[in-house]
XYZ file of C-alpha atoms in Angstrom:
694
model
C 64.796 125.497 89.987
C 67.121 122.648 89.425
C 66.171 119.533 91.539
C 69.002 117.967 93.721
C 70.475 114.577 92.697
C 68.906 111.618 94.328
C 71.711 109.630 95.779
C 69.698 107.235 97.919
C 70.350 104.619 95.374
C 73.975 105.124 94.958
C 76.174 102.076 96.117
C 77.366 102.549 99.782
C 81.224 102.429 99.845
C 83.184 101.389 103.082
C 85.186 104.339 104.463
C 87.798 101.708 105.893
C 88.477 100.219 102.526
C 88.477 103.534 100.684
C 90.904 105.042 103.106
C 93.030 101.912 102.946
C 93.414 102.054 99.122
C 93.821 105.844 99.136
C 96.541 105.957 101.754
C 98.409 102.722 100.337
C 98.539 104.586 97.180
C 100.227 107.506 98.834
C 102.590 105.180 100.554
C 103.575 103.821 97.278
C 104.226 107.230 95.911
C 106.469 108.209 98.863
C 109.298 105.927 97.944
C 111.784 108.832 97.979
C 110.369 110.510 101.030
C 111.952 111.013 104.433
C 112.192 107.909 106.654
C 109.821 109.499 109.182
C 107.183 110.338 106.661
C 107.323 106.628 105.229
C 107.121 105.281 108.718
C 104.136 107.356 109.820
C 102.093 106.473 106.582
C 103.099 102.754 107.047
C 101.915 102.711 110.661
C 98.750 104.375 109.560
C 98.037 101.914 106.759
C 99.026 98.994 108.953
C 96.458 99.731 111.669
C 93.811 100.384 108.895
C 94.842 97.072 107.316
C 94.300 95.273 110.770
C 90.727 96.787 110.921
C 90.097 95.674 107.350
C 91.134 92.231 108.217
C 88.776 92.167 111.113
C 91.567 92.380 113.642
C 90.654 95.857 114.737
C 90.415 97.078 118.490
C 88.926 100.304 119.914
C 92.411 101.383 120.670
C 93.227 101.512 116.984
C 90.949 104.620 116.491
C 92.793 106.411 119.244
C 96.139 105.413 117.480
C 94.843 106.674 114.162
C 93.618 110.014 115.583
C 97.189 110.481 117.157
C 98.799 109.601 113.880
C 96.418 112.065 111.931
C 98.028 114.862 114.137
C 101.583 113.564 113.514
C 100.931 113.243 109.657
C 99.737 116.839 109.656
C 103.249 118.098 109.681
C 104.895 115.107 107.708
C 102.098 114.421 105.134
C 99.293 117.103 105.232
C 97.258 115.462 102.486
C 97.018 112.000 104.048
C 96.404 113.666 107.437
C 93.290 115.525 106.039
C 92.059 112.302 104.382
C 92.425 110.288 107.661
C 90.911 112.870 110.081
C 87.999 113.667 107.685
C 87.074 110.012 107.438
C 87.254 109.473 111.209
C 85.080 112.477 111.763
C 82.511 112.049 109.081
C 82.184 108.219 109.065
C 82.966 107.707 112.846
C 79.942 105.147 113.399
C 81.261 103.024 110.459
C 84.749 102.830 111.939
C 83.265 102.145 115.236
C 81.247 99.384 113.949
C 84.461 97.773 112.440
C 86.387 97.848 115.551
C 83.624 96.825 118.103
C 81.388 94.463 116.165
C 83.961 93.318 113.496
C 81.285 93.866 110.818
C 81.260 95.827 107.584
C 77.892 97.033 106.207
C 79.251 96.847 102.533
C 81.084 93.424 103.054
C 84.173 95.031 101.549
C 86.253 94.149 104.779
C 86.718 90.945 106.620
C 86.069 88.676 103.742
C 87.763 85.169 103.627
C 91.042 85.407 101.776
C 90.551 82.793 99.077
C 93.379 81.267 97.250
C 93.131 82.695 93.667
C 94.025 79.633 91.607
C 91.798 77.296 93.648
C 88.924 79.827 93.379
C 89.341 80.054 89.487
C 89.367 76.274 89.375
C 85.643 75.092 88.544
C 86.504 71.946 90.648
C 88.154 74.041 93.344
C 91.317 71.722 93.496
C 93.469 72.437 96.400
C 96.275 73.411 93.978
C 98.907 74.942 96.568
C 98.830 71.513 98.425
C 98.934 69.534 95.446
C 101.910 71.433 93.981
C 103.737 71.338 97.449
C 103.595 67.495 97.614
C 105.000 67.370 94.017
C 107.765 69.799 95.110
C 108.675 67.287 97.861
C 108.364 64.154 95.691
C 105.329 62.952 97.513
C 103.335 61.933 94.500
C 100.940 59.570 96.389
C 100.081 62.428 98.721
C 99.600 64.872 95.744
C 97.319 62.422 93.862
C 95.078 62.001 96.958
C 94.588 65.710 97.222
C 93.599 65.860 93.605
C 90.977 62.882 93.954
C 89.164 64.778 96.777
C 88.055 67.248 94.096
C 88.285 65.350 90.810
C 88.192 61.793 89.677
C 89.732 62.698 86.357
C 93.061 64.506 87.415
C 95.280 62.913 84.666
C 92.630 63.532 81.799
C 92.031 67.127 83.049
C 95.777 67.832 83.335
C 96.123 67.177 79.649
C 93.195 69.032 78.372
C 92.155 71.578 80.869
C 92.480 75.308 79.648
C 93.962 76.062 83.033
C 91.888 78.914 84.342
C 94.116 78.573 87.613
C 97.130 79.771 85.777
C 95.259 82.991 84.736
C 94.575 83.772 88.341
C 98.117 82.884 89.558
C 99.445 85.913 91.601
C 102.971 85.006 90.372
C 101.655 86.109 86.936
C 101.533 89.812 88.226
C 105.397 89.884 89.083
C 106.658 87.185 86.930
C 105.095 84.294 85.126
C 102.247 82.098 86.099
C 103.360 78.657 87.756
C 102.789 75.894 85.454
C 100.010 74.234 87.152
C 98.236 72.138 84.315
C 100.657 69.391 83.852
C 101.450 69.039 87.566
C 98.290 66.986 87.775
C 99.485 64.423 85.236
C 102.739 64.466 87.076
C 100.888 63.352 90.254
C 98.855 60.762 88.523
C 101.668 59.258 86.406
C 104.190 59.244 89.238
C 101.999 58.033 92.122
C 102.218 54.348 92.820
C 98.538 53.562 92.355
C 95.180 55.600 92.387
C 94.105 55.490 96.060
C 90.429 54.434 96.303
C 88.327 56.796 98.538
C 86.273 55.099 101.360
C 82.659 54.590 100.724
C 79.840 54.975 103.180
C 77.602 52.109 104.053
C 75.229 51.306 101.252
C 72.056 53.370 101.455
C 69.981 51.250 99.424
C 69.070 54.238 97.011
C 69.692 54.062 93.181
C 70.625 56.940 90.996
C 70.531 56.666 87.264
C 72.811 58.955 85.379
C 72.237 59.490 81.618
C 75.652 60.290 79.958
C 79.182 58.991 80.734
C 80.987 62.235 80.212
C 82.956 64.220 82.859
C 79.930 65.446 84.642
C 78.136 62.077 84.644
C 81.327 60.255 85.748
C 82.107 62.722 88.534
C 78.507 62.526 89.757
C 78.774 58.770 90.076
C 82.104 59.044 91.742
C 80.948 61.059 94.555
C 77.544 59.398 94.979
C 79.342 56.078 95.374
C 81.287 57.567 98.150
C 78.079 58.521 99.819
C 76.972 54.941 99.689
C 74.376 55.291 96.801
C 74.308 52.917 93.814
C 75.182 54.797 90.773
C 74.336 53.640 87.266
C 75.353 55.353 84.216
C 73.613 54.885 80.743
C 75.511 55.976 77.596
C 74.641 55.286 73.928
C 78.287 55.071 72.950
C 80.616 52.087 72.851
C 83.074 53.565 75.512
C 82.769 55.813 78.482
C 84.070 59.238 78.425
C 81.680 61.393 76.623
C 83.249 64.623 74.928
C 86.647 63.642 76.482
C 86.635 60.609 74.293
C 84.649 61.491 71.309
C 85.479 65.169 70.995
C 89.126 65.343 72.141
C 91.557 63.982 69.703
C 93.619 60.965 71.053
C 96.852 62.840 70.533
C 95.831 65.175 73.251
C 94.091 62.767 75.515
C 95.347 59.139 75.176
C 92.688 56.321 75.601
C 94.791 54.529 78.188
C 94.790 57.481 80.385
C 90.907 57.984 80.222
C 90.487 54.231 80.622
C 92.554 54.054 83.760
C 90.440 56.905 85.410
C 87.172 55.329 84.266
C 88.244 51.898 85.611
C 88.920 53.670 89.102
C 85.370 55.122 89.150
C 83.978 51.526 88.257
C 86.053 50.093 91.076
C 83.689 51.976 93.475
C 80.856 49.859 92.359
C 79.534 52.272 89.742
C 77.884 50.397 86.984
C 78.252 51.761 83.385
C 75.678 50.479 80.791
C 77.300 51.123 77.423
C 75.601 50.958 73.878
C 72.471 51.764 75.751
C 70.302 54.645 74.545
C 67.455 56.086 76.762
C 64.535 56.360 74.302
C 62.610 58.359 76.685
C 63.094 59.758 80.183
C 59.771 58.198 81.191
C 61.102 54.838 80.698
C 64.115 55.443 82.968
C 61.822 57.000 85.531
C 59.560 53.739 85.607
C 62.450 51.614 86.522
C 62.462 52.541 90.153
C 65.454 54.810 90.451
C 65.308 57.291 93.504
C 66.903 60.074 91.442
C 68.036 60.787 87.856
C 70.891 62.894 86.720
C 70.967 64.126 83.205
C 74.415 64.814 81.848
C 74.059 64.205 78.165
C 76.302 67.056 76.937
C 76.073 68.499 73.453
C 76.597 65.790 70.927
C 75.749 67.204 67.525
C 77.533 69.963 65.272
C 75.725 73.388 65.062
C 75.068 74.225 61.420
C 76.483 77.577 60.043
C 73.131 78.895 59.250
C 74.031 80.113 55.708
C 72.691 78.826 52.242
C 74.085 75.371 51.269
C 75.499 74.351 54.345
C 73.868 70.940 53.973
C 76.028 69.959 51.123
C 78.046 66.675 51.521
C 81.320 68.195 51.359
C 80.461 70.371 54.578
C 81.141 68.540 57.684
C 80.269 69.352 61.405
C 83.366 69.830 63.652
C 82.423 67.550 66.554
C 80.701 65.131 64.062
C 84.156 64.803 62.374
C 86.060 64.303 65.632
C 83.502 61.641 66.922
C 83.751 59.824 63.644
C 87.691 59.669 63.933
C 87.395 58.514 67.466
C 84.751 56.053 66.636
C 87.232 54.231 64.151
C 85.330 55.308 61.054
C 88.448 56.911 59.582
C 86.865 59.801 57.397
C 89.315 60.962 55.019
C 89.435 64.686 54.009
C 91.440 67.025 51.727
C 93.710 67.605 50.241
C 92.504 71.121 51.063
C 90.445 71.584 54.014
C 88.844 74.850 55.437
C 87.836 74.867 59.070
C 85.121 77.609 60.184
C 85.469 78.586 63.958
C 87.738 79.941 66.542
C 87.265 77.572 69.562
C 89.113 74.478 70.785
C 86.836 72.198 68.553
C 88.089 74.181 65.561
C 91.736 73.755 66.435
C 91.148 70.001 67.149
C 89.313 69.559 63.769
C 92.115 71.440 61.926
C 94.897 69.481 63.378
C 93.043 66.208 62.929
C 92.337 67.044 59.294
C 96.003 66.635 58.853
C 95.968 63.280 60.229
C 93.005 62.271 58.236
C 94.862 63.103 54.873
C 94.741 66.878 54.346
C 97.869 68.546 53.074
C 96.540 72.153 53.357
C 94.399 73.375 56.405
C 92.953 76.800 56.869
C 91.131 78.178 59.705
C 88.690 81.071 58.717
C 87.615 83.149 61.587
C 85.170 86.006 61.932
C 87.456 87.937 64.509
C 91.114 88.008 65.605
C 93.434 85.355 66.946
C 93.716 87.525 70.074
C 90.051 87.112 71.084
C 89.720 83.461 69.902
C 88.153 81.376 72.732
C 90.668 78.604 71.959
C 93.260 77.774 74.341
C 96.326 80.001 73.011
C 98.789 77.259 73.455
C 96.461 74.990 71.264
C 96.404 77.570 68.678
C 100.325 77.653 68.932
C 100.523 73.964 68.262
C 98.037 74.036 65.246
C 100.080 76.997 63.628
C 103.346 75.138 64.328
C 101.950 72.111 62.490
C 101.132 74.360 59.350
C 97.584 75.489 59.939
C 97.090 78.718 58.276
C 94.785 81.363 60.034
C 92.570 83.927 58.148
C 91.215 86.591 60.564
C 88.167 88.699 60.112
C 86.368 86.482 57.667
C 82.827 84.974 57.937
C 81.178 82.413 55.535
C 78.207 84.061 53.609
C 77.170 81.079 51.488
C 78.049 77.645 50.147
C 77.997 77.294 46.458
C 77.789 74.197 44.199
C 81.139 72.676 43.158
C 82.661 72.667 46.582
C 82.879 76.501 46.654
C 82.389 78.703 49.741
C 82.100 82.470 49.873
C 83.544 84.742 52.675
C 82.680 88.267 53.441
C 84.930 90.705 55.432
C 83.974 91.266 59.038
C 82.648 94.784 59.746
C 85.030 95.134 62.380
C 88.155 94.608 60.107
C 90.143 97.866 59.340
C 89.618 97.348 55.618
C 86.110 96.042 55.686
C 84.756 99.006 53.401
C 87.098 98.283 50.661
C 87.520 94.422 50.763
C 85.272 92.363 48.477
C 83.921 88.923 49.188
C 86.108 86.004 48.196
C 85.215 82.717 46.776
C 87.477 79.486 47.496
C 87.215 76.090 46.471
C 88.453 73.530 49.151
C 87.654 69.908 49.154
C 86.034 69.774 52.598
C 84.609 72.372 54.839
C 84.438 71.748 58.592
C 82.209 73.900 60.386
C 83.270 74.007 64.171
C 81.189 76.909 65.431
C 79.343 75.315 68.263
C 77.400 72.144 69.373
C 73.734 71.258 69.798
C 72.163 68.837 72.220
C 70.054 65.703 71.326
C 66.948 66.208 73.407
C 64.722 63.657 71.766
C 64.480 61.530 74.918
C 62.908 64.505 76.729
C 59.839 64.535 74.395
C 56.496 64.478 76.375
C 58.285 65.130 79.836
C 57.826 68.408 81.692
C 61.544 69.439 81.413
C 61.966 73.159 80.443
C 64.617 73.925 77.869
C 66.066 77.285 77.024
C 68.200 77.595 74.015
C 68.559 73.961 73.801
C 69.717 73.710 77.338
C 67.938 71.907 80.263
C 66.668 74.524 82.830
C 67.530 73.618 86.335
C 68.062 75.475 89.658
C 71.379 77.052 89.780
C 72.219 75.679 93.317
C 70.510 72.384 93.539
C 70.607 71.741 89.839
C 67.152 69.966 90.045
C 64.796 70.389 86.980
C 61.160 71.067 86.930
C 60.632 67.339 87.837
C 61.358 66.451 91.394
C 64.069 64.019 91.850
C 65.448 64.768 88.366
C 68.688 66.827 87.911
C 70.816 68.103 85.436
C 74.450 69.210 84.921
C 77.379 69.702 82.602
C 77.086 71.177 79.198
C 73.536 70.298 78.630
C 72.643 72.377 81.602
C 75.096 75.311 81.688
C 75.988 75.378 77.899
C 79.160 74.408 76.147
C 82.267 74.661 78.392
C 85.198 72.792 79.627
C 85.940 69.380 81.181
C 86.903 70.865 84.390
C 83.545 72.911 84.551
C 81.679 69.722 83.920
C 83.594 68.229 86.743
C 82.618 70.880 89.097
C 79.030 70.651 87.975
C 79.044 66.719 88.654
C 80.385 67.253 92.081
C 77.521 69.765 92.841
C 74.991 67.645 91.351
C 76.149 64.556 93.540
C 75.983 66.779 96.736
C 72.449 67.924 95.747
C 71.311 64.464 94.974
C 72.661 63.127 98.212
C 70.745 65.776 100.066
C 67.642 64.821 98.164
C 67.943 61.248 98.969
C 68.765 61.820 102.533
C 66.054 64.451 103.038
C 68.760 66.906 104.267
C 70.055 70.175 103.488
C 72.779 70.433 100.941
C 76.245 70.886 102.440
C 76.959 74.143 100.541
C 80.291 74.768 102.471
C 81.592 71.370 101.084
C 81.436 72.913 97.516
C 83.466 75.834 98.183
C 87.456 75.573 98.068
C 88.784 73.425 100.877
C 92.120 72.831 102.134
C 92.607 69.199 101.628
C 95.860 68.518 103.609
C 98.646 70.473 105.318
C 101.645 70.121 103.206
C 104.865 71.339 104.438
C 106.286 74.306 102.661
C 108.783 73.599 99.935
C 112.185 74.704 100.756
C 113.344 76.674 97.854
C 115.860 79.467 97.147
C 115.217 83.221 96.464
C 116.712 83.104 92.951
C 114.143 80.166 91.729
C 111.148 82.020 93.178
C 112.170 85.297 91.474
C 113.196 83.502 88.242
C 110.612 84.435 85.504
C 111.529 81.317 83.383
C 108.585 79.126 83.062
C 109.383 75.446 81.797
C 107.927 74.130 78.624
C 106.405 70.872 78.400
C 108.238 69.075 75.495
C 106.457 68.232 72.285
C 107.177 66.069 69.379
C 108.170 67.643 66.160
C 105.283 69.594 64.541
C 105.686 68.417 60.942
C 106.423 64.862 61.939
C 103.701 64.423 64.342
C 100.742 65.832 62.157
C 100.340 62.498 60.372
C 100.135 60.538 63.671
C 97.818 60.315 66.538
C 100.684 59.623 69.087
C 100.668 62.370 71.938
C 101.753 65.564 71.013
C 103.088 66.497 74.363
C 105.733 64.242 76.079
C 105.646 63.564 79.831
C 106.428 66.613 82.069
C 109.616 65.475 83.698
C 109.046 65.213 87.434
C 112.405 66.610 88.383
C 111.460 69.859 86.306
C 108.025 69.862 88.036
C 109.598 69.586 91.465
C 111.698 72.763 90.699
C 108.695 74.533 89.181
C 106.826 73.746 92.572
C 109.280 76.154 94.212
C 107.853 79.183 92.389
C 104.288 78.690 93.908
C 103.858 81.465 96.320
C 101.661 79.493 98.746
C 98.766 81.893 98.653
C 96.926 79.222 101.007
C 99.249 80.372 103.600
C 100.335 84.103 102.649
C 96.979 85.880 102.310
C 98.558 88.959 100.665
C 97.529 91.447 103.315
C 100.703 93.489 103.269
C 101.321 93.743 107.100
C 104.886 92.403 106.824
C 105.956 95.154 104.274
C 104.409 97.836 106.530
C 105.985 96.749 109.601
C 109.403 96.688 107.630
C 108.949 100.099 106.562
C 108.183 101.248 110.181
C 111.441 100.059 111.432
C 113.213 101.631 108.697
C 114.549 98.535 107.171
C 112.587 98.583 103.746
C 113.469 95.002 103.032
C 110.270 93.966 101.644
C 108.320 95.158 98.633
C 104.954 94.076 97.591
C 102.692 95.097 94.608
C 99.058 95.041 93.952
C 97.609 92.300 91.921
C 94.568 92.247 89.618
C 92.482 90.011 92.233
C 92.947 92.490 95.120
C 95.633 90.936 97.062
C 99.299 91.925 97.466
C 102.264 89.781 96.250
C 106.017 89.906 96.900
C 107.967 91.764 94.074
C 110.911 89.419 94.276
C 112.600 87.466 96.984
C 116.225 88.903 96.623
C 115.757 92.352 98.078
C 115.643 90.855 101.721
C 119.013 89.459 101.033
C 120.840 92.567 101.286
C 118.248 94.807 103.311
C 116.541 92.401 106.103
C 118.060 93.412 109.487
C 116.644 90.214 111.220
C 114.504 92.295 113.685
C 111.514 89.989 113.393
C 108.821 92.846 113.073
C 107.442 91.317 109.929
C 106.889 87.908 111.526
C 105.346 89.544 114.680
C 102.596 91.020 112.498
C 102.018 88.191 109.977
C 98.570 86.718 110.795
C 99.203 83.323 109.464
C 102.845 82.457 110.053
C 103.934 82.828 106.417
C 107.146 84.622 107.558
C 109.388 83.498 110.424
C 112.492 84.908 111.771
C 114.214 82.585 114.071
C 117.396 82.151 115.866
C 119.119 78.969 114.824
C 122.284 78.347 116.530
C 124.334 81.503 116.193
C 122.363 82.816 113.170
C 119.052 84.803 112.700
C 117.178 83.131 109.677
C 114.421 85.036 107.850
C 112.133 82.689 105.817
C 109.132 83.600 103.663
C 106.810 80.749 102.877
C 109.632 78.338 102.740
C 112.266 80.481 101.427
C 115.122 81.399 103.443
C 115.820 85.169 102.146
C 118.580 85.791 104.667
C 120.904 84.182 107.214
C 122.878 86.659 109.494
C 125.390 85.788 112.283
C 124.426 87.092 115.626
C 126.600 89.386 117.644
C 127.445 88.179 121.236
C 126.500 90.409 124.139
C 129.636 92.065 125.354
C 128.672 91.447 128.978
C 127.106 87.703 129.096
C 128.359 86.609 125.847
C 124.897 85.328 124.503
C 124.341 85.707 120.824
C 121.708 88.290 120.756
C 121.613 90.685 117.673
C 122.434 90.921 114.031
C 124.902 93.522 113.173
C 122.478 95.197 110.741
C 119.742 95.346 113.550
C 122.059 96.615 116.211
C 123.308 99.442 113.862
C 119.890 100.436 112.905
C 118.645 100.431 116.425
C 121.582 102.664 117.431
C 120.800 105.035 114.573
C 117.152 105.300 115.617
C 118.239 106.214 119.210
C 120.841 108.562 117.964
C 123.811 106.614 119.641
C 127.250 105.556 118.458
C 127.113 102.437 116.291
C 130.489 101.596 117.585
C 129.208 101.115 121.054
C 129.476 97.671 122.556
C 126.648 95.269 122.087
C 124.702 94.756 125.143
C 121.641 92.388 125.373
C 118.420 93.782 126.854
C 118.826 91.800 129.955
C 122.412 92.815 130.596
C 121.324 96.525 129.784
C 118.598 96.418 132.414
C 121.000 94.961 134.979
C 123.471 97.681 134.237
C 120.844 100.400 134.375
C 119.625 99.000 137.750
C 123.025 99.282 139.181
C 123.448 102.889 138.199
C 120.083 103.682 139.679
C 120.936 101.932 142.976
C 124.266 103.810 142.935
C 122.313 107.129 142.483
C 120.110 106.623 145.526
C 122.899 105.539 147.980
């Protein structure tokens, strides 16, 4: 006898969410259905959406039951789905509308801003961009500095995960967010200094002056603690200065932001190597933050990789930034596919090479390097060889490569041997953990093990963050780590609980909506930050990218869809379908919210009835009477202006022609009938009723 399947461990699904997705899909597929079918489906989906958002009331279930009966004649499949879930999952539906809770947590979740959520530092990007769109650069920079002390530096080197999450990308092209930070920093009158609390008398030692260490010091100083940074290098900046070439991050930009941090009272001890953590602990610091990063190049792990003509990627870049001027070439081979490999390849040209090749074990499509950085390298003449991995280093400056087994021709392609002048291995970085010898600090794969929430190590009062704790990553990830460390260290020093809410995305200001036009917001064109000529620049360390023009930035700011205001719930579209206007269209995005599919459709189809504004839970849409016009606005963009018809009785402007005609059609009345406002209509009806009873 076959045993029944045990479904006890199956993940529980939410009937509200499941039904919402199913019926919304049916509504999408009913584009050519009769208006009555569309309206009934839209009403159903709208009510379920309200429940999903946590705005449900008990009466909604009664409405849904009535709609299931109505749908039985109009859309039988939808009717069966709705009636079945209301019957079999009655308790869950009841719980949603009476307690506003969902057992699976699929409903009633906060609507986060996708770009801000994707940013490791959780910068309030919509507000920052809105201020730029209004030319308020001081305000924009002030917003940035709430979440990062390095906005200009980050604006030049960040891989922009925010742009990957931008919902505009689902219908057009992502807003160009990355250089906006540099625009704010460059065009602001000055870096506004944050207020610092009264001195606490507590001292914190920070080992490492990279992005994590500088960020932690910045926030600790604001909490009133004395932060002192120790770094073995001649200048502060860590990986930003010694791992990123100056043509990408100029010294003057980094220096300005380091000086701002120092102006808060942060002390930076340079050319100071901490021999052992114990020495630092004996100096009376109340807490210690380890943010030493990954300073050494990782070896290739093949025979002969210790030969003199083989250089480490980060070692090579650091030597250049240190002024040691290492010369390479004329033929240079770079191994790797990350940003360090790209930087090493481009820097090789600037250090004497005339032929530079990158040999990578996989394909360009999956290279971890920023795609734009790859484009810049190829533009300069770097040649990329895909599906090759080094197998051994031979005497006489020779290196052997074997075909990756994933290559289509792997079975028939023989190894190749080439003879470059230098090989630069850029396949990763390792830490220098000598100063931890003899201390009870746990390491895993060379990284310091710390609590993922508090970042405290196994030694009380000693914390760790940045690359040395979470592994090799980005500058903005290190900034986010430094901010978390500061909050945790402050809680430790004050014997209080961490304010975890402060580490979540925050709205930093209430920036007015940028007044744009529908054409701009619909235009898929994405501006390009101008660059110097690829061939001319490859022998110089002058910046590759020129300044992003602030006037272009202001226009680009109009394309932001303001996800901090429009939560992408779709209620407006549903209400518009219900009234029969069909003026709004939204599409599903990869992050689960809906987004407007263009802003031009309402220009010809909006009737100005205000149904969309009435159901919008955030005020993202407004329909207002301004003078003698009805104006429909979506997150700052006026999508339609319509003249109002005057009441034929009292003469007061009342309805748009399109709304009046739609209303007459729904009521089965003559569209040529005189326009009468509701107040006058009630008066006329009252007079008729009085006459009837006399």
